[in-house]
XYZ file of C-alpha atoms in Angstrom:
596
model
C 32.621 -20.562 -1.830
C 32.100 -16.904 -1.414
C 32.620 -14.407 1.250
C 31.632 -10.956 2.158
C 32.446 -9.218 5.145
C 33.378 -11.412 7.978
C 30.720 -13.892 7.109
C 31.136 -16.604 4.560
C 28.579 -18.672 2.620
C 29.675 -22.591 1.408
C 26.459 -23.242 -0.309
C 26.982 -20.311 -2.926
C 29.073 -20.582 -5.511
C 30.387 -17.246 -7.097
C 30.433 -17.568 -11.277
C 33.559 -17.993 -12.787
C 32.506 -18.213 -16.447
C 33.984 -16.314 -18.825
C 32.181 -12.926 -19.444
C 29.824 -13.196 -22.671
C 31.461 -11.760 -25.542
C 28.427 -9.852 -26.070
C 28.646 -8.249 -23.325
C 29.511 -4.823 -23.160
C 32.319 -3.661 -21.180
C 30.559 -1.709 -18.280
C 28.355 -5.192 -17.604
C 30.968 -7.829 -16.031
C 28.766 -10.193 -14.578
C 29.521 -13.938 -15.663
C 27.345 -17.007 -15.771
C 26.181 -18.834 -12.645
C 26.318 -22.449 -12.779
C 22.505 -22.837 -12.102
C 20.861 -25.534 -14.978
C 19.010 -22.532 -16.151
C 18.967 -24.871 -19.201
C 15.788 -26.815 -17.940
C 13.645 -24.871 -18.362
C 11.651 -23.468 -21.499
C 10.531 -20.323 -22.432
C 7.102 -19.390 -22.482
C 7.200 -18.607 -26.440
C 8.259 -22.489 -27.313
C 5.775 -23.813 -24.739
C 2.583 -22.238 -26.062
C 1.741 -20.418 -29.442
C 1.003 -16.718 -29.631
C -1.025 -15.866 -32.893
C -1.947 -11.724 -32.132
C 0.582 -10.409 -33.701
C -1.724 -6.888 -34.459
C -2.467 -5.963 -31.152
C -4.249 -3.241 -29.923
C -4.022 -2.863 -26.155
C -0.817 -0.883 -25.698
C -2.350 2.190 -26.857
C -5.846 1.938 -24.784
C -5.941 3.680 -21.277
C -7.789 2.301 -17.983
C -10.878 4.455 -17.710
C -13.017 2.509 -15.336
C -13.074 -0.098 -13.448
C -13.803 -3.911 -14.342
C -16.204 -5.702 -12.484
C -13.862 -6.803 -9.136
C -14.774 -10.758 -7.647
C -12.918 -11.296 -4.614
C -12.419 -15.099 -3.932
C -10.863 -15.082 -0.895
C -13.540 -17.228 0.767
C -12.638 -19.957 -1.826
C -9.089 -19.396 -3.692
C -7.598 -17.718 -0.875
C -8.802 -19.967 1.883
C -7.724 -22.876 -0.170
C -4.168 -21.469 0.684
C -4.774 -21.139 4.593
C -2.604 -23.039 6.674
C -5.430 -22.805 8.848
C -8.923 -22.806 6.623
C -11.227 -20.318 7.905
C -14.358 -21.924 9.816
C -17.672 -20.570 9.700
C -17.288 -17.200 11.921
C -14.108 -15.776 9.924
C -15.312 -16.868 6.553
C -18.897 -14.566 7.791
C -16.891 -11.417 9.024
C -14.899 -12.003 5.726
C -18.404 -12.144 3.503
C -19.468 -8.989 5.634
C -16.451 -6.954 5.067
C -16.692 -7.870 1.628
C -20.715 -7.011 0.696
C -20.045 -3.426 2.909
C -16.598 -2.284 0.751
C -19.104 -2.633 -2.459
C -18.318 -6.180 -4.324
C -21.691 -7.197 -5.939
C -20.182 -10.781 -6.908
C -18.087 -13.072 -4.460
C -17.255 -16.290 -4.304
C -17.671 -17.769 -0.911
C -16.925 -21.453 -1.338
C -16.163 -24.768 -2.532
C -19.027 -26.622 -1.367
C -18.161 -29.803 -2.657
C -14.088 -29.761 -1.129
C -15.512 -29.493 2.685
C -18.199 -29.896 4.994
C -17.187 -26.023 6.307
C -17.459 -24.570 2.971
C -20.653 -26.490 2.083
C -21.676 -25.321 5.509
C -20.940 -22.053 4.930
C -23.017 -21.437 1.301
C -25.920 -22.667 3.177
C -25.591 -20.432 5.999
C -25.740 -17.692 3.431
C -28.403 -19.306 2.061
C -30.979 -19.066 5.131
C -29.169 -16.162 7.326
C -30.822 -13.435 4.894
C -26.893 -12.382 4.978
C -26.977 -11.711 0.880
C -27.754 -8.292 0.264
C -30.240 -8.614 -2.912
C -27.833 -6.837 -5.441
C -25.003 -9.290 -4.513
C -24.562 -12.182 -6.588
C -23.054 -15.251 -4.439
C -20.373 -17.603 -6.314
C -19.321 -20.901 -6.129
C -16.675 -23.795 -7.354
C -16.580 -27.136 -9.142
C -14.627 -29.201 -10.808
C -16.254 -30.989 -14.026
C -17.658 -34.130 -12.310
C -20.966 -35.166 -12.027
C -21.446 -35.959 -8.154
C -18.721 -32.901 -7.128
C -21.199 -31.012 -9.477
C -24.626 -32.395 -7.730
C -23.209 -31.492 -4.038
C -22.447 -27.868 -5.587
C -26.078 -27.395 -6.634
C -27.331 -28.500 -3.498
C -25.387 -26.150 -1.694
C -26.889 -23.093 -2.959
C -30.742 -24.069 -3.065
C -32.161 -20.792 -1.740
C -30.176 -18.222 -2.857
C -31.874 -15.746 -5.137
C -28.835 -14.964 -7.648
C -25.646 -17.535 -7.851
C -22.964 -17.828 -10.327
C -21.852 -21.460 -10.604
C -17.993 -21.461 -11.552
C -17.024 -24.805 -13.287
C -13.330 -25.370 -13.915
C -11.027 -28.293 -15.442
C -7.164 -28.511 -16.466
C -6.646 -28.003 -20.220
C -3.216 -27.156 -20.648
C -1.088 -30.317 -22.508
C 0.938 -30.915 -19.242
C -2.189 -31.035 -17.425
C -4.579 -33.197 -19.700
C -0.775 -35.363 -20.214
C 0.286 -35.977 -16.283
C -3.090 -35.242 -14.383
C -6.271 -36.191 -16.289
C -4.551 -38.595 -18.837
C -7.029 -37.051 -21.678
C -6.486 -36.029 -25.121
C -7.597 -32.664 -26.487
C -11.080 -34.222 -27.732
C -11.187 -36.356 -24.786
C -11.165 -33.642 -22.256
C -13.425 -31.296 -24.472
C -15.798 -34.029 -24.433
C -15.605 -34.251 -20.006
C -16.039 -30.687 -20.317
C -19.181 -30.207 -22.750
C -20.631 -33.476 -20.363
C -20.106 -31.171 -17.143
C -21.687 -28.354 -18.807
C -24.709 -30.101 -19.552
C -25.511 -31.546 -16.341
C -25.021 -28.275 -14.525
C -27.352 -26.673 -16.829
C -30.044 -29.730 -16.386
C -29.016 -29.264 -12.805
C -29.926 -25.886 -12.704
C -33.030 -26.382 -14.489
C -34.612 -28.069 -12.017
C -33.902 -25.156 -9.368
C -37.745 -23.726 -9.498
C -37.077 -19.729 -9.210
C -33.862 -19.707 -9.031
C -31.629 -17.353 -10.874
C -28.258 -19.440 -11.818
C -25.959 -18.415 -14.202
C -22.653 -20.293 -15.531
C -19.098 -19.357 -15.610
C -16.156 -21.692 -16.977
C -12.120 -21.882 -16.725
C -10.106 -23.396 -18.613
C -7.547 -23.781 -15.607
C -3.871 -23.172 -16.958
C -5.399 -20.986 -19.560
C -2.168 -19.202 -20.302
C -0.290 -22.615 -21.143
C -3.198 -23.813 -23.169
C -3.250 -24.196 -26.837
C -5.793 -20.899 -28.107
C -7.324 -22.888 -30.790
C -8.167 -25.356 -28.033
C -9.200 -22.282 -25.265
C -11.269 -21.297 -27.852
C -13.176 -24.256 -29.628
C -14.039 -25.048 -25.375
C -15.280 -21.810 -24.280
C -17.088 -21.179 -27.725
C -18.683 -24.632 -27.210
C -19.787 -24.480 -23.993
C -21.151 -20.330 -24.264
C -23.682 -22.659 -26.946
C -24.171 -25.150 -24.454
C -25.157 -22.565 -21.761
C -27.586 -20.842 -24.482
C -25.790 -17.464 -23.574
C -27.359 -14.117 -24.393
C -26.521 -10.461 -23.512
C -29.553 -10.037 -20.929
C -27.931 -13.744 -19.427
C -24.482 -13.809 -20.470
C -21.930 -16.799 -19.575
C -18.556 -15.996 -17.680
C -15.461 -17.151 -19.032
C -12.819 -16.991 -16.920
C -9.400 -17.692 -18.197
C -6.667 -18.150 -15.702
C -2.778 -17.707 -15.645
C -3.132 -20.444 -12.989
C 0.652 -20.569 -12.694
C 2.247 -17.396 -14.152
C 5.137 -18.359 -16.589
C 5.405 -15.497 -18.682
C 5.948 -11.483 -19.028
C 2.627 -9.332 -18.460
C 2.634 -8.550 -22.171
C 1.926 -12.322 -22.876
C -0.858 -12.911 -21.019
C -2.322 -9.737 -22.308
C -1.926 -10.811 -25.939
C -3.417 -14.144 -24.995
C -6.597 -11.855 -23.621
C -6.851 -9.688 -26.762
C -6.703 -13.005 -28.836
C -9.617 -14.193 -26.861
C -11.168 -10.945 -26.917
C -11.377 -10.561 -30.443
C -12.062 -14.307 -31.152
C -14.508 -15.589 -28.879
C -18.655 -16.191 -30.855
C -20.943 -14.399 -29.591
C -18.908 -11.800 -27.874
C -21.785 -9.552 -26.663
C -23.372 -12.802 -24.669
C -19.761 -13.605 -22.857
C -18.276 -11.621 -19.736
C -14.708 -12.337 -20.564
C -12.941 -12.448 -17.208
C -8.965 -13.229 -15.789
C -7.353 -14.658 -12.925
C -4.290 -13.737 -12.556
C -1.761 -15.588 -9.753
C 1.514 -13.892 -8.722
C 4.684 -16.724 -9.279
C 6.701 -14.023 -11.488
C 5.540 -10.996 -8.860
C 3.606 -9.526 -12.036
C -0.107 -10.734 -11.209
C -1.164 -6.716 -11.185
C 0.250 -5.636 -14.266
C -1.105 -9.048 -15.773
C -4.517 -8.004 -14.748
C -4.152 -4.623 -15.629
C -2.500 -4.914 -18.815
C -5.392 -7.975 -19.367
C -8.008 -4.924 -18.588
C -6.508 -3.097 -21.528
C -6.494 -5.976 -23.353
C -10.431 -6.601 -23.053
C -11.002 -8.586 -19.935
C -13.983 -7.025 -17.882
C -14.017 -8.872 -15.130
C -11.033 -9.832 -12.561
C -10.785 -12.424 -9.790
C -8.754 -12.036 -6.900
C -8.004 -11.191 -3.344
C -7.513 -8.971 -0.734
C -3.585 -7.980 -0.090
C -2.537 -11.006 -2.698
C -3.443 -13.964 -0.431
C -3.607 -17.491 -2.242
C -1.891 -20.319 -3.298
C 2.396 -19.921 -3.764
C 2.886 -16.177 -4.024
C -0.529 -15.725 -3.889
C -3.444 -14.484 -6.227
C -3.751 -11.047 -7.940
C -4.005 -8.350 -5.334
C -7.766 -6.824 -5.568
C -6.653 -3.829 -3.240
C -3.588 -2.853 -5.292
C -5.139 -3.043 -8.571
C -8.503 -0.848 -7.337
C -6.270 1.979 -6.063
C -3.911 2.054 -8.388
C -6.870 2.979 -10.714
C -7.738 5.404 -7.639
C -4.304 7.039 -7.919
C -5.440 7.835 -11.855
C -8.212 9.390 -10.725
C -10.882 6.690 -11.468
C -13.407 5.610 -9.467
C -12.423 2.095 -7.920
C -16.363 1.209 -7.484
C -15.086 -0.090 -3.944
C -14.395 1.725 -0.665
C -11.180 1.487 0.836
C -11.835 4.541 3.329
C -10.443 2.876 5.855
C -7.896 0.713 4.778
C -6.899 -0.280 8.607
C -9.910 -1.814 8.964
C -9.932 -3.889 6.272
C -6.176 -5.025 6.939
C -7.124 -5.613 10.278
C -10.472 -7.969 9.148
C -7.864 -10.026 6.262
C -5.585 -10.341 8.939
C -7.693 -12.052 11.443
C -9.528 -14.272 9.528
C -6.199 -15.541 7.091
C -4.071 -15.386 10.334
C -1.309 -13.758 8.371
C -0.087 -10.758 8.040
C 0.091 -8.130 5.906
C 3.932 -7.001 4.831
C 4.240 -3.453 5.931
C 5.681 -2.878 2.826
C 2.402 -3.555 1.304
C 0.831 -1.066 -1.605
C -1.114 1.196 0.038
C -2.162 -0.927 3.700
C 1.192 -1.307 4.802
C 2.082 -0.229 8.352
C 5.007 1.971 6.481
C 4.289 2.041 2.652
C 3.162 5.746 3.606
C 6.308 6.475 5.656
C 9.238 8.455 4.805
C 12.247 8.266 6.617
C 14.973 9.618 4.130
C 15.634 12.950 4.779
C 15.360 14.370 0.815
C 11.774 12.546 1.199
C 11.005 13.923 4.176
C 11.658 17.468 3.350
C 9.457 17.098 -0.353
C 6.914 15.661 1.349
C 6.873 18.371 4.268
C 6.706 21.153 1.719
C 4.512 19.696 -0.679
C 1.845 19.354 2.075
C 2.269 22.724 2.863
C 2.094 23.875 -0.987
C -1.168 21.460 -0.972
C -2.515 23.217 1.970
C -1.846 26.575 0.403
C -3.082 25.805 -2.829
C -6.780 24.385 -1.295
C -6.978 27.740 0.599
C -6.710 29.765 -2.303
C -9.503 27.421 -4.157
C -11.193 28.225 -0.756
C -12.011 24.213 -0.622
C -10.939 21.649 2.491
C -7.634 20.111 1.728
C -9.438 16.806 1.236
C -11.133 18.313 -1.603
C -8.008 19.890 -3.408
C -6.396 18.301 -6.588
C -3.703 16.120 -4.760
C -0.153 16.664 -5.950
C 2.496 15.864 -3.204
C 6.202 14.356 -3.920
C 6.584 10.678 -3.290
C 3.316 10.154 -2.030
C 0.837 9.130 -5.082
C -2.348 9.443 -3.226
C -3.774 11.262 -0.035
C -2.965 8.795 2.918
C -6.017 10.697 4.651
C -8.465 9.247 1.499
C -7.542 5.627 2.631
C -8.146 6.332 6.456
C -4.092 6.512 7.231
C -3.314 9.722 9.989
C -0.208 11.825 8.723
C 1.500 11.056 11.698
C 2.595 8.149 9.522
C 3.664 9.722 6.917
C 7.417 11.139 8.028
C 8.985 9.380 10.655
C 12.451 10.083 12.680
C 15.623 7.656 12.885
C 19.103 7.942 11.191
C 18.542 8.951 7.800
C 16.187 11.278 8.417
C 16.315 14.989 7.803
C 15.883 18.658 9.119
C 13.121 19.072 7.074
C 10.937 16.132 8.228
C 12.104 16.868 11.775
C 10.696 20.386 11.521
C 7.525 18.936 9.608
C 6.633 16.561 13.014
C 7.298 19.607 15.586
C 4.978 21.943 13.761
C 2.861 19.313 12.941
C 2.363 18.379 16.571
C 3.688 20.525 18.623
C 3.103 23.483 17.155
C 7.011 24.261 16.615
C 8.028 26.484 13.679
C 11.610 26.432 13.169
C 13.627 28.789 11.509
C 15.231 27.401 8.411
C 18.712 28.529 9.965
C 17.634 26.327 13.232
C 17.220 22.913 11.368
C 20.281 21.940 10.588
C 21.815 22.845 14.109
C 18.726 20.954 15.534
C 19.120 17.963 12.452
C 22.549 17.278 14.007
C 21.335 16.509 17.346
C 18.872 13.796 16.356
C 21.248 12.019 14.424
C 23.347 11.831 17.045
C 20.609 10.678 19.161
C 19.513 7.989 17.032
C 22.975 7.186 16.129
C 23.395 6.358 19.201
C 20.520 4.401 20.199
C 20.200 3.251 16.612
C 16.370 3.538 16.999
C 13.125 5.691 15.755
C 12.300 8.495 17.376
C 8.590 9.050 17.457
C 7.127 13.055 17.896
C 6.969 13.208 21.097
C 10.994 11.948 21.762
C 11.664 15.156 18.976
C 9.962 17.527 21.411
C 11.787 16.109 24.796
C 14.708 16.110 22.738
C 14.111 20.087 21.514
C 12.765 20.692 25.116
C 16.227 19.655 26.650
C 18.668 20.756 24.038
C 17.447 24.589 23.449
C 14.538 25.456 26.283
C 15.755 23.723 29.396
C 19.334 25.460 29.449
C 17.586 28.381 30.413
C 15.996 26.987 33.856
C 18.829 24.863 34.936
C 22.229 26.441 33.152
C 25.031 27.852 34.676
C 23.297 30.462 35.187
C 19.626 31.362 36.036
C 17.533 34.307 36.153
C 15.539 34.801 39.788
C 13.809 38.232 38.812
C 14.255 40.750 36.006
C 12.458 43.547 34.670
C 13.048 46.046 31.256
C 12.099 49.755 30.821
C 12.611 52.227 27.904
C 14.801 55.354 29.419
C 15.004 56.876 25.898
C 13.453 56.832 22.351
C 15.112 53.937 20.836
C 16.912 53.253 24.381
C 16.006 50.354 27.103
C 17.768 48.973 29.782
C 17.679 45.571 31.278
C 17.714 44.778 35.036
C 18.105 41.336 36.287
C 18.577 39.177 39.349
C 21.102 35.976 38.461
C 22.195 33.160 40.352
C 25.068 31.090 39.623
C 28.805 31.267 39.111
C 29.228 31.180 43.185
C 26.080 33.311 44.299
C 23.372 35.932 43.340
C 24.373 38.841 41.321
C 22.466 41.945 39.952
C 23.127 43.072 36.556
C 22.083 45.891 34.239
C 22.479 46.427 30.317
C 21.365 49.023 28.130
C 20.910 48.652 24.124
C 18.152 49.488 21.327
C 15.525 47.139 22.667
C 14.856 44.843 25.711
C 16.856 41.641 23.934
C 20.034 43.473 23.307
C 19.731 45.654 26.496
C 19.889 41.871 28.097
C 22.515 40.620 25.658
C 24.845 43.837 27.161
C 23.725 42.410 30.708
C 25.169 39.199 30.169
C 28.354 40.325 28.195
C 29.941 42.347 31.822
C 31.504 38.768 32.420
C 33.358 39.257 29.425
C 31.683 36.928 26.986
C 30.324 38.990 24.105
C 26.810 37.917 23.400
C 25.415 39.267 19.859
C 22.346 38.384 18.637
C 22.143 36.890 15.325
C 19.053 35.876 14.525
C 15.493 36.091 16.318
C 11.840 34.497 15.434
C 8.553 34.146 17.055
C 5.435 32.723 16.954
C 2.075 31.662 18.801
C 1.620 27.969 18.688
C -1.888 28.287 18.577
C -4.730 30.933 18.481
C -6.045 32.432 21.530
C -5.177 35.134 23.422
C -3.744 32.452 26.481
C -2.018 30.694 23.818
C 2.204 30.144 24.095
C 4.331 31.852 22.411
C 7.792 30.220 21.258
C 11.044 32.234 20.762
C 13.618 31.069 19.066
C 17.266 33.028 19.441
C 21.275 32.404 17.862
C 23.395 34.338 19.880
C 27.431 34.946 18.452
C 28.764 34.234 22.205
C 32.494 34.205 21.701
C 33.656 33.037 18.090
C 31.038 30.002 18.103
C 27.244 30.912 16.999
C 24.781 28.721 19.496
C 20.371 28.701 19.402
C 18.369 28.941 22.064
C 14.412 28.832 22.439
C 12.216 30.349 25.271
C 8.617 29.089 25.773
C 6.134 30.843 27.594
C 2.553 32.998 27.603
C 4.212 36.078 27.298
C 6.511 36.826 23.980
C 8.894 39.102 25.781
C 9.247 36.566 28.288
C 9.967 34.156 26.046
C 12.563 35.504 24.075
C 14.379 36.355 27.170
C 14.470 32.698 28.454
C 15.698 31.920 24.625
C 18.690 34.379 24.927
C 19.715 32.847 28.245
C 19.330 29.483 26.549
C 21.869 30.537 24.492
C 24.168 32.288 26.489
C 24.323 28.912 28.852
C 24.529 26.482 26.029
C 27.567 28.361 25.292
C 29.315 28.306 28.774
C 28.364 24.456 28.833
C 30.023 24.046 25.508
């Protein structure tokens, strides 16, 4: 049993084995007791003959051809299968971000996916660039049932699969090598007579050797070589062959020496569209289908935001904008990438983690202060820098700390971008009151300002959104001056000398009304000496200004530190006239000090 804090946990067991010897002396960590021993390593459970590969030197320069199967793979791992009107708004979503090949079904599994092709089929739904998929296992009637599914449809891709790794052929089919090459070449062939006797119709093959990545290459290879002659493949009518880390077992690198293998192997390599599916059980399916993409593959299945079976299939909108953020063109648009979230979401019925590459609810968001304040002045360095190209900032090379592409490409509002609790800092703070509010504060203000949030959210131990920073700004530097200690009911300034003005003003508090007068070099200090014959020596420190918008009717906002005794306190004045203004932030000030 271990503990930690004031909680304890019975089922864990901390290790107590001795340290390896091997280990060096900064890395104390000891063996667990978990029968790691069961399991096998991916190098003793299938062979790996590239040993001269090539694909760690290429770069990703375009994109592959992306097929989404979320109608099929994903919706295979639905609690809740999609019926007939999600699986539609799903095919629509689809054909309008740009995929030209989807598969929509398993015709032969359901009724509602058999249901579903021919809806397609007689809606006039398929645009006529878009090639419609579907699934089948290697059996005659399964195969039959498939075929009749899609009579109608101009272009289909008819994607037959069977098991071929040893466990596989060993536990599930109960087939040798030659035995289940033999099922294989037998399901070919009657999909192909099948097809044949579809008058006009333009069907074209793809196979997967399911389990690819735990399959024998000599065997992968002898099956997909066979059946690319079987299918009489050319380049004008080439053959898919799709080839599957159905459960992922091994490091990226693997898989992509298994693809460059294949690559380099496979007859008749101009007449075969050499395609990967990559799931996610390690967490690696991206880099397995990008690092597959180097490795030759042109072609990659998955879906949306990683749905499917376990820890789902390779993520089709991580992989396209990753390429995005290298500044190739993803061939799909994700413009908008709330309203494709918000079309996965309803029709899987799950949600997407808002920690999610790029379509998360806060994958944009900064809330650390040192990420706050890059970002804030990297925006305004990107804002500078389009001005000076004299191009729109959505044009402009993009080049902003911790954010590798422009959340405004994918639809996202910057309001997103920094947000306010704890951790967060002056400089994100300032970014979201000149951002929407039209606040500039002085660099000397922040931290003053920085200190009062935290203890605001300290204390409620919640985010504060833009609009709780501006009540919060409003109360702690622009309302002192209207209900302080003291209040001003009239005043007026004059000049009675080059370089001389004096300050006359009408001010209520401390027991009753009172008239006071100051002189000094200009109308702020003339007020300053004003409010200093109670004794309390007011200097000012530091003053700014600015208009919060243009327009002649537009506010101005004063900001003020006054030295009022041995203790230096800001104050900020709001108002249509800048004089008037910086007045109301002196006497901000001043009373923040006597409430002190």
């Amino acid at each position: 049993m271990t503990s930690s804090g004031t909680g304890t946990f019975p089922t864990l067991r901390t290790p107590t084995a001795a340290v390896p010897h091997d280990a060096p002396a900064w890395n104390p960590q000891r063996p667990s007791a978990m029968p790691h021993h069961r399991y096998r390593s991916a190098h003793t459970r299938v062979e790996l003959p590239l040993t001269d590969r090539t694909w760690p030197s290429r770069q990703l320069r375009q994109a592959p051809l992306w097929v989404p199967v979320d109608l099929r793979d994903g919706n295979q791992a639905l609690a809740e299968p999609m019926d007939t009107a999600r699986k539609r708004r799903m095919f629509d979503l689809l054909v309008t971000m740009g995929f030209k090949e989807i598969e929509v079904g398993y015709p032969s599994a359901s009724r509602t996916d058999f249901d579903f092709v021919r809806h397609l089929a007689t809606s006039g739904a398929v645009p006529d660039d878009v090639t419609i998929s579907v699934f089948t296992p290697a059996r005659h009637d399964l195969i039959d049932r498939t075929v009749a599914s899609i009579s109608g449809l101009p272009r289909t891709l008819v994607h037959l699969y069977t098991a071929t790794a040893p466990a596989w052929r060993n536990v599930v089919l109960g087939r040798s090598r030659t035995e289940v090459h033999r099922l294989i070449l037998d399901a070919g062939t009657h999909l192909m007579r099948r097809a044949d006797e579809q008058s006009g119709a333009d069907i074209r093959f793809e196979f997967s050797p399911e389990v690819f990545n735990l399959t024998e290459p000599d065997f992968v290879l002898e099956v997909c070589d066979s059946m690319t002659e079987r299918w009489e493949a050319s380049p004008d009518r080439p053959v898919v062959h799709n080839l599957p880390a159905t459960v992922e077992i091994a490091t990226p690198n693997v898989y992509a020496d298994q693809i460059e293998y294949m690559h380099r192997h496979l007859a008749r390599r101009d007449s075969v569209i050499l395609s990967v599916h990559p799931h996610n059980d390690r967490g690696t399916g991206v880099a397995c289908a990008e690092l597959a993409v180097l490795a030759g593959a042109q072609r990659v299945e998955g879906c949306l935001f990683g749905n499917g079976e376990r820890t789902g299939n390779v993520d089709l909108v991580t992989l396209a904008l990753n390429l995005y953020a290298q500044g190739v063109n993803p061939m799909i648009d994700f413009s908008d990438i709330a309203a494709v979230r918000e079309v996965v979401e309803h029709c899987n019925r799950l949600p997407v983690h808002p920690r999610h590459p790029y379509g998360g609810d806060l994958v944009h968001t900064a809330f650390s202060g040192t990420h706050q304040d890059a970002i804030s002045k990297g925006m305004a360095h990107h804002a500078k820098q389009a001005a000076e190209r004299g191009v729109p900032a959505g044009e402009a090379p993009w080049e902003v700390p911790y954010l590798p592409i422009d959340p405004g490409d994918i639809g996202r509002t910057y309001e997103e971008v920094i947000r306010i609790n704890s951790q967060s800092g002056k400089g994100g703070i300032a970014h979201l009151l000149h951002t929407h509010h039209g606040l500039d504060l002085p660099k000397a203000m922040r931290p003053d300002f920085s200190r009062t949030v935290q203890q605001a959210t300290d204390a409620s131990g919640r985010e504060l959104s833009h609009q709780d920073l501006w009540e919060l700004f409003r109360a702690t530097y622009l309302t002192p001056a209207q209900d302080g200690p003291l209040t001003l009911t009239a005043w007026e300034t004059r000049e009675v000398g080059p370089g001389q003005h004096e300050f006359t003003c009408t001010t209520f508090g401390d027991g009753g009304e009172r008239v006071r007068r100051g002189v000094g070099n200009g109308p702020l200090s003339a007020f300053a000496d004003a409010l200093a014959k109670d004794g309390n020596a007011v200097d000012i420190r530091t003053y700014a200004e600015h208009s919060t918008s243009s327009g002649p009717g537009s506010p101005a906002v004063a900001y003020v530190a006054c030295r009022v005794g041995d203790e230096t306190y800001w104050g900020a004045g709001r108002d249509t006239s800048i004089l008037a203004a910086s007045v109301h932030a002196v006497l901000a000030a001043f009373n923040r000090a006597r409430q002190a």
